CSV table of C-alpha atoms and ligand atoms in Angstrom, one decimal:
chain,number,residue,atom,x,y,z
J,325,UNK,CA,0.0,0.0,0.0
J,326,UNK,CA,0.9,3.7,-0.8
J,327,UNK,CA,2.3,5.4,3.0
J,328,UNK,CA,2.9,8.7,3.1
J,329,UNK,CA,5.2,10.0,5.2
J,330,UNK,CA,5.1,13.5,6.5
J,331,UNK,CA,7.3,16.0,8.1
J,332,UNK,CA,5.5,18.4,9.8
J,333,UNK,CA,2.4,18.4,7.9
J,334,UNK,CA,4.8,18.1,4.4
J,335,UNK,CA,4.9,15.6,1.9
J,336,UNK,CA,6.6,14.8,-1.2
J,337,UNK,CA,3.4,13.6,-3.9
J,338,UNK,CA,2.9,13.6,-7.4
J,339,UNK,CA,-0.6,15.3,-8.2
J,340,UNK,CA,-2.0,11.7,-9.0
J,341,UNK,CA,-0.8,10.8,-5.2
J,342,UNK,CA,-2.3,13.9,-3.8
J,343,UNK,CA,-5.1,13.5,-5.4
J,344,UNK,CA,-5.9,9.7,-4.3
J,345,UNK,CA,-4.8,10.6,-0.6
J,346,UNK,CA,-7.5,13.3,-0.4
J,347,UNK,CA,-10.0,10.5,-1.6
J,348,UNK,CA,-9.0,8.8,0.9
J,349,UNK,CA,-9.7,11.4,3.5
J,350,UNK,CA,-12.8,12.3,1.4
J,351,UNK,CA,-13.9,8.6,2.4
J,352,UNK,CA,-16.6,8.7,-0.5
J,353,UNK,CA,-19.7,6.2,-0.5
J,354,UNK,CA,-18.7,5.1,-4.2
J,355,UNK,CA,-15.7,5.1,-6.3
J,356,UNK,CA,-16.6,3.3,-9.9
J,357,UNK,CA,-13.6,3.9,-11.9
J,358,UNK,CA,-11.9,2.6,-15.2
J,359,UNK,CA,-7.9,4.0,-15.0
J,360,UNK,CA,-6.3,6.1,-17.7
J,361,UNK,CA,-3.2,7.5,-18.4
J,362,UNK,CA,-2.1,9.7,-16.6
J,363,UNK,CA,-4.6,9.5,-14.4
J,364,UNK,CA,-3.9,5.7,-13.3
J,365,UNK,CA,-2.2,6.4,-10.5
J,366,UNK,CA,-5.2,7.9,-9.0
J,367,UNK,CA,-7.1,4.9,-9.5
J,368,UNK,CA,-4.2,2.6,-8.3
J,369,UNK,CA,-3.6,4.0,-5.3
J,370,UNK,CA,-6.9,4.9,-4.2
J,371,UNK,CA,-8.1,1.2,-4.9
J,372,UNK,CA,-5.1,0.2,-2.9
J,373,UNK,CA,-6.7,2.4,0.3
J,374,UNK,CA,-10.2,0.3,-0.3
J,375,UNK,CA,-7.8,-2.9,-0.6
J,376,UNK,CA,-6.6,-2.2,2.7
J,377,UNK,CA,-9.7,-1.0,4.1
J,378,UNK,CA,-8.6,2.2,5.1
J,379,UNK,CA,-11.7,3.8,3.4
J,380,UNK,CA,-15.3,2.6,3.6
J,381,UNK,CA,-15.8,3.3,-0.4
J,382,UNK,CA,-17.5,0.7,-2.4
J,383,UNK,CA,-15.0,0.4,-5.3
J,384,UNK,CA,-17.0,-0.4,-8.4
J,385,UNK,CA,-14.7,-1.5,-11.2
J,386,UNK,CA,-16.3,-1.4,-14.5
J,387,UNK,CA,-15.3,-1.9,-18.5
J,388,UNK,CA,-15.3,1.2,-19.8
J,389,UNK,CA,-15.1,5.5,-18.7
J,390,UNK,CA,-18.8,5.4,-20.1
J,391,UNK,CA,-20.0,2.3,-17.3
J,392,UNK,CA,-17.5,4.2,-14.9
J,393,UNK,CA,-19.6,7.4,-15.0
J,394,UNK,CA,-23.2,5.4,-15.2
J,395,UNK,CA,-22.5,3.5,-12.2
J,396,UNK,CA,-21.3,7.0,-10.3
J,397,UNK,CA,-24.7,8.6,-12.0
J,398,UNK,CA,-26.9,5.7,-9.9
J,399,UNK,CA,-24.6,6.1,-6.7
J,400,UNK,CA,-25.1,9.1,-6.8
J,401,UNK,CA,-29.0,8.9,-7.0
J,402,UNK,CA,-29.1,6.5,-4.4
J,403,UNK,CA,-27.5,9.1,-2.3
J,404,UNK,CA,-24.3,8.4,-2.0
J,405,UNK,CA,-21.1,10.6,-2.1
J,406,UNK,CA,-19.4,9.9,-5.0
J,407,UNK,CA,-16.2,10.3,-6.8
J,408,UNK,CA,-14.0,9.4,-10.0
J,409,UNK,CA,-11.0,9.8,-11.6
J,410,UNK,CA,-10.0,10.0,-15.6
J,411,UNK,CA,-8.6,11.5,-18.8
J,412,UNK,CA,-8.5,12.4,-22.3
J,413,UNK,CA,-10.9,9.3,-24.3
J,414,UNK,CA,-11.8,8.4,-21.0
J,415,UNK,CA,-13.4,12.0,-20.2
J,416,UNK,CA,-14.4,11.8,-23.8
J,417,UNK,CA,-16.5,8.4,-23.1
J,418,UNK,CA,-17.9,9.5,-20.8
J,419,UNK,CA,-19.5,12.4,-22.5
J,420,UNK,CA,-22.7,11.1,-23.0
J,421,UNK,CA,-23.3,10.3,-18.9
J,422,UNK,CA,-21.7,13.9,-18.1
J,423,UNK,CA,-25.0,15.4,-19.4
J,424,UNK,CA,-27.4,13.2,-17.2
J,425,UNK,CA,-24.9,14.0,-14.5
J,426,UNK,CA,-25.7,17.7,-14.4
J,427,UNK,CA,-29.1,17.2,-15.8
J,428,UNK,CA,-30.2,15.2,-12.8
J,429,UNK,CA,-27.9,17.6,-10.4
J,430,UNK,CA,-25.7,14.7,-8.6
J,431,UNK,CA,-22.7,16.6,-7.0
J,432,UNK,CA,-21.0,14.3,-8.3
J,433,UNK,CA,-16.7,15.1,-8.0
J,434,UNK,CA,-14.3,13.8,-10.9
J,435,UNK,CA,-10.9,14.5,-11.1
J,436,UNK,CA,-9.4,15.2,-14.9
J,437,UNK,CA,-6.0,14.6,-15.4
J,438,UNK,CA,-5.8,16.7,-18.5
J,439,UNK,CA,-4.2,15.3,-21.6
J,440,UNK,CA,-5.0,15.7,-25.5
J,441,UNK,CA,-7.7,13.4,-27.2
J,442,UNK,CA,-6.7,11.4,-30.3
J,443,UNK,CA,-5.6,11.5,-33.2
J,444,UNK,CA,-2.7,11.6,-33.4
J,445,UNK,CA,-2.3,9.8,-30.0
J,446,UNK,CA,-0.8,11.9,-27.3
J,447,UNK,CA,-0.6,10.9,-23.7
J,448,UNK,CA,0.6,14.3,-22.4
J,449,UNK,CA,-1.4,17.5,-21.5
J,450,UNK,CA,-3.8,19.8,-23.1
J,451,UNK,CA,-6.9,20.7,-22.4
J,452,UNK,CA,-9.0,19.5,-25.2
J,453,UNK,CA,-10.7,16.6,-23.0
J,454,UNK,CA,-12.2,19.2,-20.0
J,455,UNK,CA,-12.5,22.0,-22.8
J,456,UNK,CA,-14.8,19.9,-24.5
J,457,UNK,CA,-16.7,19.1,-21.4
J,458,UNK,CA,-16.8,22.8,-20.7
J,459,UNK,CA,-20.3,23.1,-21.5
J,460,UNK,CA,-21.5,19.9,-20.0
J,461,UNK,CA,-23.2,21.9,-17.0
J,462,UNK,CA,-20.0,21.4,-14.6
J,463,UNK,CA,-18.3,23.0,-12.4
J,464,UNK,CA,-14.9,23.3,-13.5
J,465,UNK,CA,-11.8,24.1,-11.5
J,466,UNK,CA,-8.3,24.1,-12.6
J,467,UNK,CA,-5.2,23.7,-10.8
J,468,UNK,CA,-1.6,25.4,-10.9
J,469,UNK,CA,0.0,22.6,-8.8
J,470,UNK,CA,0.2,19.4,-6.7
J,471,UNK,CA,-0.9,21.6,-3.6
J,472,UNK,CA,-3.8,23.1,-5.1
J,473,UNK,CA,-5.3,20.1,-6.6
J,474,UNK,CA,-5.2,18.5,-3.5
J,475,UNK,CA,-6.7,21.4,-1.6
J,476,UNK,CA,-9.5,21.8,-4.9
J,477,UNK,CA,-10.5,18.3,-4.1
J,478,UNK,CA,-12.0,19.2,-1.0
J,479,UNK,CA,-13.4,22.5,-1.8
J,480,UNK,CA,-15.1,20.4,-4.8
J,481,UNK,CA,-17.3,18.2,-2.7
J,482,UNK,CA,-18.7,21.3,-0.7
J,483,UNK,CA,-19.2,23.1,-4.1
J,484,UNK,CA,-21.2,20.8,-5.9
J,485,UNK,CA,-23.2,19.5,-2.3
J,486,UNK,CA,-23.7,23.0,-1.7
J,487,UNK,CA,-27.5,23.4,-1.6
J,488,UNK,CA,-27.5,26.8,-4.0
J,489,UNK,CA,-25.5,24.8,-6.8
J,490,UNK,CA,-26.1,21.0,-6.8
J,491,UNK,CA,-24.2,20.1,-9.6
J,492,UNK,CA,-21.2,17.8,-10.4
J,493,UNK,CA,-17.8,19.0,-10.5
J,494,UNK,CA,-14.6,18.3,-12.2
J,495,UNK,CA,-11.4,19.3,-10.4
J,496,UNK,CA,-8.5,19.9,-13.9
J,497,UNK,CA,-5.0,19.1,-13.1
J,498,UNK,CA,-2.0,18.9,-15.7
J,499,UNK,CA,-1.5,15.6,-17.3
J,500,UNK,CA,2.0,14.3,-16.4
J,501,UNK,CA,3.4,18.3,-15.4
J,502,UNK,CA,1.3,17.8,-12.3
J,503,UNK,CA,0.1,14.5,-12.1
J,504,UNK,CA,3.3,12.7,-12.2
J,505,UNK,CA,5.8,15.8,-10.8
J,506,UNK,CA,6.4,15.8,-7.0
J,507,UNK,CA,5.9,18.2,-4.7
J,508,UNK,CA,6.4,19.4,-1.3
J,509,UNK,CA,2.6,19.9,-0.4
J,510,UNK,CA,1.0,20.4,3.0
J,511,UNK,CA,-1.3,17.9,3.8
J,512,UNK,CA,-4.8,18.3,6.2
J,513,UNK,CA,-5.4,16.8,9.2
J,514,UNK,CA,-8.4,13.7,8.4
J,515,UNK,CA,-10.2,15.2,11.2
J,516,UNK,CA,-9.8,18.8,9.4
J,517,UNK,CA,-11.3,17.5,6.2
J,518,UNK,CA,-13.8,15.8,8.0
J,519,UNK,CA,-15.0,19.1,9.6
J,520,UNK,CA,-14.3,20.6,6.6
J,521,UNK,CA,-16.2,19.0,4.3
J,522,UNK,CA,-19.3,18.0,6.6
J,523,UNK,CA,-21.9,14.9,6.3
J,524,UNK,CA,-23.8,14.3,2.8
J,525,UNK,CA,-27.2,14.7,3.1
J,526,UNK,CA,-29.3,14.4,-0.3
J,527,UNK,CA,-32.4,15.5,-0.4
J,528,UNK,CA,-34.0,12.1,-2.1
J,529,UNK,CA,-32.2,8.4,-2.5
J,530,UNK,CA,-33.4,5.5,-4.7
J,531,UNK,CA,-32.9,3.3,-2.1
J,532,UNK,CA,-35.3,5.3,0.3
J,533,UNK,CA,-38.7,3.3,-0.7
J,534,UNK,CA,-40.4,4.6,2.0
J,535,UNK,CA,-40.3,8.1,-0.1
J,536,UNK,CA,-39.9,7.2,-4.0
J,537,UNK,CA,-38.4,8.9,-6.1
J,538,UNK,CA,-37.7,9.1,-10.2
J,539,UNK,CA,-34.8,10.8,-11.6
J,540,UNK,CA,-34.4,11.3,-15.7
J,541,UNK,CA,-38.0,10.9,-16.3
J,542,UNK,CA,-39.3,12.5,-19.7
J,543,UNK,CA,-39.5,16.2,-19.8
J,544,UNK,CA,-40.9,17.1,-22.8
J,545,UNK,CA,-40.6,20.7,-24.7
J,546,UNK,CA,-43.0,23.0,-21.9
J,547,UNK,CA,-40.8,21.7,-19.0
J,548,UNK,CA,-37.3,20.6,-20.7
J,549,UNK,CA,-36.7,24.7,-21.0
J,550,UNK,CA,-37.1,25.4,-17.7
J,551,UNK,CA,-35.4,22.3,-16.2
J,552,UNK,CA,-32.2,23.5,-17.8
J,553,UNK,CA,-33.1,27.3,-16.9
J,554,UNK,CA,-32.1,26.1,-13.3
J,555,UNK,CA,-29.0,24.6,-14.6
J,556,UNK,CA,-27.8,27.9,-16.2
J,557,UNK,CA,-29.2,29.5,-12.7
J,558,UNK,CA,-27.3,27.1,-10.5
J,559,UNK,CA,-24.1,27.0,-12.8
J,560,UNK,CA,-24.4,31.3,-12.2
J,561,UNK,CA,-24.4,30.5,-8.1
J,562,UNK,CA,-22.1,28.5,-8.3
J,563,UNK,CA,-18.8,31.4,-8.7
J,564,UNK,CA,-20.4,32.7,-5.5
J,565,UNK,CA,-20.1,29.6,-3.9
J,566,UNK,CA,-16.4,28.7,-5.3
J,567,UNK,CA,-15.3,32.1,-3.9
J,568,UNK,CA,-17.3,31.6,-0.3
J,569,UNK,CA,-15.4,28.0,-0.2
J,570,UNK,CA,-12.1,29.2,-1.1
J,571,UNK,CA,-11.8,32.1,1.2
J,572,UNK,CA,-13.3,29.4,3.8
J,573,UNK,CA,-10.4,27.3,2.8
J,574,UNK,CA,-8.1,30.3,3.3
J,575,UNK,CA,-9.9,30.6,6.8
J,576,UNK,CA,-8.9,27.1,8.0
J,577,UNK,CA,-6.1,26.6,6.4
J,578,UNK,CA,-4.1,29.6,5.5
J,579,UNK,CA,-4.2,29.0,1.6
J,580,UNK,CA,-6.8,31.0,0.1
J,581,UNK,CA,-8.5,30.8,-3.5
J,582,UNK,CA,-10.6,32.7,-5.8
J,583,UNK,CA,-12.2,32.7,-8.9
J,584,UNK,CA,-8.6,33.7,-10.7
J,585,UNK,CA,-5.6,34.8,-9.6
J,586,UNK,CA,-4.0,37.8,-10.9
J,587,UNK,CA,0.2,37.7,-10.7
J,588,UNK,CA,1.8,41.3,-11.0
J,589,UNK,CA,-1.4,42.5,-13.1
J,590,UNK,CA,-2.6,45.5,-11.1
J,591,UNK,CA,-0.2,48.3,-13.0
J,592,UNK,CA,0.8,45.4,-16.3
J,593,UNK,CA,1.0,46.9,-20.0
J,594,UNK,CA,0.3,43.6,-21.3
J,595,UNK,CA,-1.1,39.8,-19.5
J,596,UNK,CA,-1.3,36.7,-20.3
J,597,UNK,CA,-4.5,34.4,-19.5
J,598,UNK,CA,-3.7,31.3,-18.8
J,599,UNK,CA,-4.8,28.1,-16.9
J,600,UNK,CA,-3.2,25.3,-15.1
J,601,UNK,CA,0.3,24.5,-15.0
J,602,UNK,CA,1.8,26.7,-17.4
J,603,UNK,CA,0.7,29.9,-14.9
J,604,UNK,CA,3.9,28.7,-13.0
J,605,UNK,CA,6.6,28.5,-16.0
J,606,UNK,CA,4.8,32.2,-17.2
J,607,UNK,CA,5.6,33.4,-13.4
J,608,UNK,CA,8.7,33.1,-13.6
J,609,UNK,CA,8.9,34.6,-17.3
J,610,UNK,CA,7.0,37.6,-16.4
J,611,UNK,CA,9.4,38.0,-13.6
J,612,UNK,CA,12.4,38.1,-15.6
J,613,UNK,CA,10.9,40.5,-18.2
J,614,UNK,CA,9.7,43.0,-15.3
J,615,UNK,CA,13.6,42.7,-14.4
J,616,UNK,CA,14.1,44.0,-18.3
J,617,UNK,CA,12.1,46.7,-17.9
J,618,UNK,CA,8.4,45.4,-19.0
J,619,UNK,CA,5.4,45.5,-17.0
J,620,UNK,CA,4.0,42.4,-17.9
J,621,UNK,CA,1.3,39.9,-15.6
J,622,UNK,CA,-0.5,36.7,-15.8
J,623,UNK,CA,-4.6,36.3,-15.0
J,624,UNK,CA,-5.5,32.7,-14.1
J,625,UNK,CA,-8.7,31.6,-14.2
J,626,UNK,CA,-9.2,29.0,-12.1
J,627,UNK,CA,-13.6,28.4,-12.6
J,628,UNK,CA,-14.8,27.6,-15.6
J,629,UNK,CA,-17.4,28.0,-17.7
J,630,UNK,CA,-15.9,31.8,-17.1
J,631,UNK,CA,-19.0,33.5,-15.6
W,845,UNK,CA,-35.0,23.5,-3.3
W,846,UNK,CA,-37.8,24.1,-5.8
W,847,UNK,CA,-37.6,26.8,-8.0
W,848,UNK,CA,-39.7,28.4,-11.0
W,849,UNK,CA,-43.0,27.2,-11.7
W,850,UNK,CA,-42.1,24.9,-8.7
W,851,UNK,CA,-40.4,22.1,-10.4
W,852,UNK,CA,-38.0,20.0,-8.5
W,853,UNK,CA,-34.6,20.4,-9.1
W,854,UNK,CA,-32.7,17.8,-11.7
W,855,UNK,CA,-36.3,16.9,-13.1
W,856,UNK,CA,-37.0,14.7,-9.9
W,857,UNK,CA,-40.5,13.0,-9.5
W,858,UNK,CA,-40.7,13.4,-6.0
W,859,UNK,CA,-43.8,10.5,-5.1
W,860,UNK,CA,-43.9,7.3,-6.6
W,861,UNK,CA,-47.1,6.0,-9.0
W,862,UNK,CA,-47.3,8.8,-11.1
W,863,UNK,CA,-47.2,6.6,-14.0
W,864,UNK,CA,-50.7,6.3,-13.7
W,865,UNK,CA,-51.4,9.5,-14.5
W,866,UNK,CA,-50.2,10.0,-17.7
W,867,UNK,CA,-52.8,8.5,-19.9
W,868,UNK,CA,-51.8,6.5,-23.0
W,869,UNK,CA,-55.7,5.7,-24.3
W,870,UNK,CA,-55.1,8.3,-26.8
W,871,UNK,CA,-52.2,6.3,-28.7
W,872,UNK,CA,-54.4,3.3,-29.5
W,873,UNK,CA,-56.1,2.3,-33.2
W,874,UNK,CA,-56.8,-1.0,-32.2
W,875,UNK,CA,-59.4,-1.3,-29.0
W,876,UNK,CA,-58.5,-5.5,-27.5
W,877,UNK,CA,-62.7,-6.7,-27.0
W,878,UNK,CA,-63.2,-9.5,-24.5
W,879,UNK,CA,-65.7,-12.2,-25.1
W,880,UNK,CA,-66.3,-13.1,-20.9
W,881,UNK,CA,-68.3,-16.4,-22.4
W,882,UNK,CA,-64.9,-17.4,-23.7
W,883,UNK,CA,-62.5,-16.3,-21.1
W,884,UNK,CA,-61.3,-18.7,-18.5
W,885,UNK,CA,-59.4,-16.2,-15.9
W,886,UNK,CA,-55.9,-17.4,-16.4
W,887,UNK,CA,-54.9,-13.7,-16.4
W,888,UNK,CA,-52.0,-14.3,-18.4
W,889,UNK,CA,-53.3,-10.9,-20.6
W,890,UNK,CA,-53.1,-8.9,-17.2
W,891,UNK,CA,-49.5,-10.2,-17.3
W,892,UNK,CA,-48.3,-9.7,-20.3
W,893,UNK,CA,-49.9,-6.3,-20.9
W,894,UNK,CA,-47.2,-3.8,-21.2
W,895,UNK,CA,-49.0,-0.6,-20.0
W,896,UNK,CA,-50.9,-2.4,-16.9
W,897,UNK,CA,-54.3,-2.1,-18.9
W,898,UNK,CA,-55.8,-5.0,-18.4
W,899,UNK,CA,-57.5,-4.3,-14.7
W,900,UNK,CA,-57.3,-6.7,-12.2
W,901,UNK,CA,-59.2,-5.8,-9.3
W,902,UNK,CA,-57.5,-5.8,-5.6
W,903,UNK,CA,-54.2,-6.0,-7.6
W,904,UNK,CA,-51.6,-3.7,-9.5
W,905,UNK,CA,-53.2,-0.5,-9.5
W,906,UNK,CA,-51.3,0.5,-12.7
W,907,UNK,CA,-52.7,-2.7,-14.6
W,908,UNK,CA,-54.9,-1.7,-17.7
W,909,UNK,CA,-56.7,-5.2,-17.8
W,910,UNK,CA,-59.2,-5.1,-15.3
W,911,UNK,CA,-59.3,-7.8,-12.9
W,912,UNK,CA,-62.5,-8.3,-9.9
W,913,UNK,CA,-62.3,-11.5,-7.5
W,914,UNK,CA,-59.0,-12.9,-9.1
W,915,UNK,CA,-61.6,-12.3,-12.4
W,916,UNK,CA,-60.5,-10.6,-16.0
W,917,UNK,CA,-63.5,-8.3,-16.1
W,918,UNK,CA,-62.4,-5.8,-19.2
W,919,UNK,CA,-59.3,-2.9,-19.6
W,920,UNK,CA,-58.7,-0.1,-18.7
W,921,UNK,CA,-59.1,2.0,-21.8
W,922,UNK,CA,-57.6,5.2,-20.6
W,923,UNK,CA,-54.0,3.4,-20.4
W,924,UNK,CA,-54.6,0.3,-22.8
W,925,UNK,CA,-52.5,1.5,-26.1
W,926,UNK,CA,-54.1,-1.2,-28.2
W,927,UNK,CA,-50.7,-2.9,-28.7
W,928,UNK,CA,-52.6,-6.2,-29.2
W,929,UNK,CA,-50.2,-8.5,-26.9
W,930,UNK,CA,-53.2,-9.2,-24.3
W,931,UNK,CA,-55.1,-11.1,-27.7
W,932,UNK,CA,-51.9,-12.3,-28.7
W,933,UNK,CA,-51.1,-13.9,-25.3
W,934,UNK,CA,-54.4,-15.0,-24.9
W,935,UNK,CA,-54.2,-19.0,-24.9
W,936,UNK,CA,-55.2,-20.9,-28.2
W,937,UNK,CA,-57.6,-22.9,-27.1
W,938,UNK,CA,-59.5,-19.7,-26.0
W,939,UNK,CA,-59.2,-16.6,-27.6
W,940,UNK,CA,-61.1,-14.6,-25.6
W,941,UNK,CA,-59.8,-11.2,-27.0
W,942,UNK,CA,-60.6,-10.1,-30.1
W,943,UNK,CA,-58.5,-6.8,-31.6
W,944,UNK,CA,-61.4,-4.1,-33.6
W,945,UNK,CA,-60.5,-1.1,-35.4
W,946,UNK,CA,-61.5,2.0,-33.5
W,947,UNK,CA,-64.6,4.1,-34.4
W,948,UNK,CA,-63.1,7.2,-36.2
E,330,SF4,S1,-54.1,-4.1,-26.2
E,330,SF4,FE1,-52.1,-3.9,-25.2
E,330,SF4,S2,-52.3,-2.2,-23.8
E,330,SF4,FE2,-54.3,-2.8,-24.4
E,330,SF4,S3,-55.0,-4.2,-22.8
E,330,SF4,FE3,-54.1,-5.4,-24.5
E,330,SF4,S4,-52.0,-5.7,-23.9
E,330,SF4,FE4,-52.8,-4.1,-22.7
E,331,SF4,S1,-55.6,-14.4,-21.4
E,331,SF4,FE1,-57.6,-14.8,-22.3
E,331,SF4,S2,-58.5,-16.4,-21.0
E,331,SF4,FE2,-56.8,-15.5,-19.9
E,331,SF4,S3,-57.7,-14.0,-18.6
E,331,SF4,FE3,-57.0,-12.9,-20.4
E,331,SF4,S4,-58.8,-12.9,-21.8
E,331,SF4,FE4,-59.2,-14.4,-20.2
């Protein structure tokens, strides 16, 4: 099994190792996951914790990204807190299900390991597999680093099980630049992210027959409008409710988030957007051209859809 | 959380049965007519009939074959789509149901 060893409170992890030791002290209801590179590692380690039952998480190992994301879809309509992991074809797969994911608002939190879709075949990172998901009715988040995928993870399950947004979300770190580099990240107490994160409590389960329920029953054109009017609403609440959480986080543990980060923008002649990973390589470009003389910055978005 | 027009969130149907009330009568051209001197009760129509139509009394609500005393009595023509399984099904030696055209 994966140990981590920390000095005080520091740890050396890839992004993929992060990532599967916040799952574990998420302690979701249901993992149902088909690995992928780069995100494997996710998957492998995190099935390791349920091997060793240091998690409580029904483990649900399936044939395909498209079963992975159906068996999360009636998990999560049961009422369970769920979680998965993928990349690339397998975010691509799972296209179809993303849909009914947001359509029947399960808060539902995947982790994309970002790396380009086919052809020609390219295991390494861009952002054409959660770019093309952008308009799925997620939540989207994207990380710089090791440390702030790990802390996104958490925030994610408060953001999509927050009440005024109840929708899935999908927590974007850099294929192989992230997920495979290792970094000195601060970890969280389990007890923190237990407080942190609070109890699940859906409104309906499947499994409660004492109150039945349907979810993805036929809407036809009078209703379908306004069903996906509440979307858009929700999708809208939802910046409010990834800045609350991320000042939150800031609260409790000292690293704070917002909807972007700006680096040496305020009095810049010329920025650069840009997401993910390569903020970190532009940092350290825009520093050395501010010591030449140019006042450049860097916005980086870290929600999308951009509201 | 409801919002607009009330609607539950995520398209949610928050009570069970409501199946029942949308009515798929309108659907049919074929309307299944049951001779009762003929019929012998096996109720395999009330089991085989895909919308419930065929009623059987004191069981499944949501059955368009209609059923009194462990009896076939008739269907449910507010649900029965006129898919013409129930005189299908119907055993061979009886033939109790008899598909018509509908008036109109
Ligand atoms: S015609 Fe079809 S729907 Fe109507 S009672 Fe017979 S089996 Fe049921
Ligand atoms: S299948 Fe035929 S014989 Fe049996 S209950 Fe129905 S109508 Fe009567």
């Amino acid at each position: 099994m994966a140990t981590i060893t920390t000095t005080k409170g520091q740890a050396g992890l890839t992004g993929n190792s992060a990532i599967a030791y916040a799952m574990k002290q998420i302690n979701p209801d249901v993992c149902a996951a088909y690995p992928i590179t780069p995100s494997t590692g996710i998957v492998e380690e995190f099935s390791s914790y349920v091997a060793d039952g240091e998690v409580d998480t029904e483990f649900v190992t399936v044939e395909s990204e498209h079963s992975a994301m159906s068996a999360c879809i009636g998990a999560s309509a049961a009422g369970a807190r769920v979680m998965t992991a993928t990349s690339s074809q397998g975010l691509a797969l799972m296209w179809e299900m993303l849909y009914i994911a947001s359509g029947m608002r399960l808060p539902i939190v995947l982790t994309d390991v970002n790396r380009a879709l086919s052809a020609p075949i390219n295991i390494h990172c861009d952002h054409s597999d959660s770019m093309g998901a952008r308009d799925s009715g997620w939540v989207q988040i994207y990380s710089e680093t090791v440390q702030e995928a790990y802390d996104n993870l958490f925030q994610a399950v408060r953001i999509a099980e927050n009440e005024n947004v109840l929708l899935p979300v999908m927590v974007c770190l850099d294929g192989f630049i992230t997920s495979h580099a290792i970094e000195n990240i601060s970890l969280i107490d389990d007890a923190d992210v237990k407080e942190f994160i609070g109890e699940y409590k859906p409104e309906h389960s499947l499994l409660d027959t004492d109150n039945p329920v349907t979810y993805g029953a036929m809407t036809l054109p009078d209703t379908y409008i306004e069903f996906k009017h509440q979307q858009s609403e929700a999708i809208v609440r939802a910046k409010d409710v990834v800045s609350k959480i991320g000042m939150d986080f800031g609260k409790k543990f000292g690293r704070e988030y917002g909807l972007m980060e700006k680096y040496r923008l305020d009095d810049a002649e010329a920025a650069i957007v840009i997401l993910s990973s390569a903020a970190g390589t532009t940092k350290v470009a825009v520093d050395e051209l501010r010591k030449a003389g140019t006042n450049v910055g860097i916005l980086r978005p870290r929600l999308r859809p951009a509201l | 959380m409801s919002e607009k027009k009330n609607l539950p969130i995520g398209g949610v149907i928050t009570k069970g049965g409501t199946a029942h009330e949308y009515v798929t009568g309108g659907w049919r051209k074929l309307r299944p007519v049951l001779d009762k001197g003929k019929c012998t009760n096996c109720l395999i129509c009330w089991v085989m009939c895909p919308d419930s139509a065929v009623i059987v009394e004191d069981m499944c609500p949501d059955s368009a074959v209609i059923v009194e005393d462990g009896k076939m009595i008739g269907f449910d023509m507010e649900h029965c789509k006129g898919c013409g399984i129930c005189a299908e099904e119907c055993p061979d030696k009886v033939k109790a149901i008899k598909m018509e055209e509908e008036a109109g």
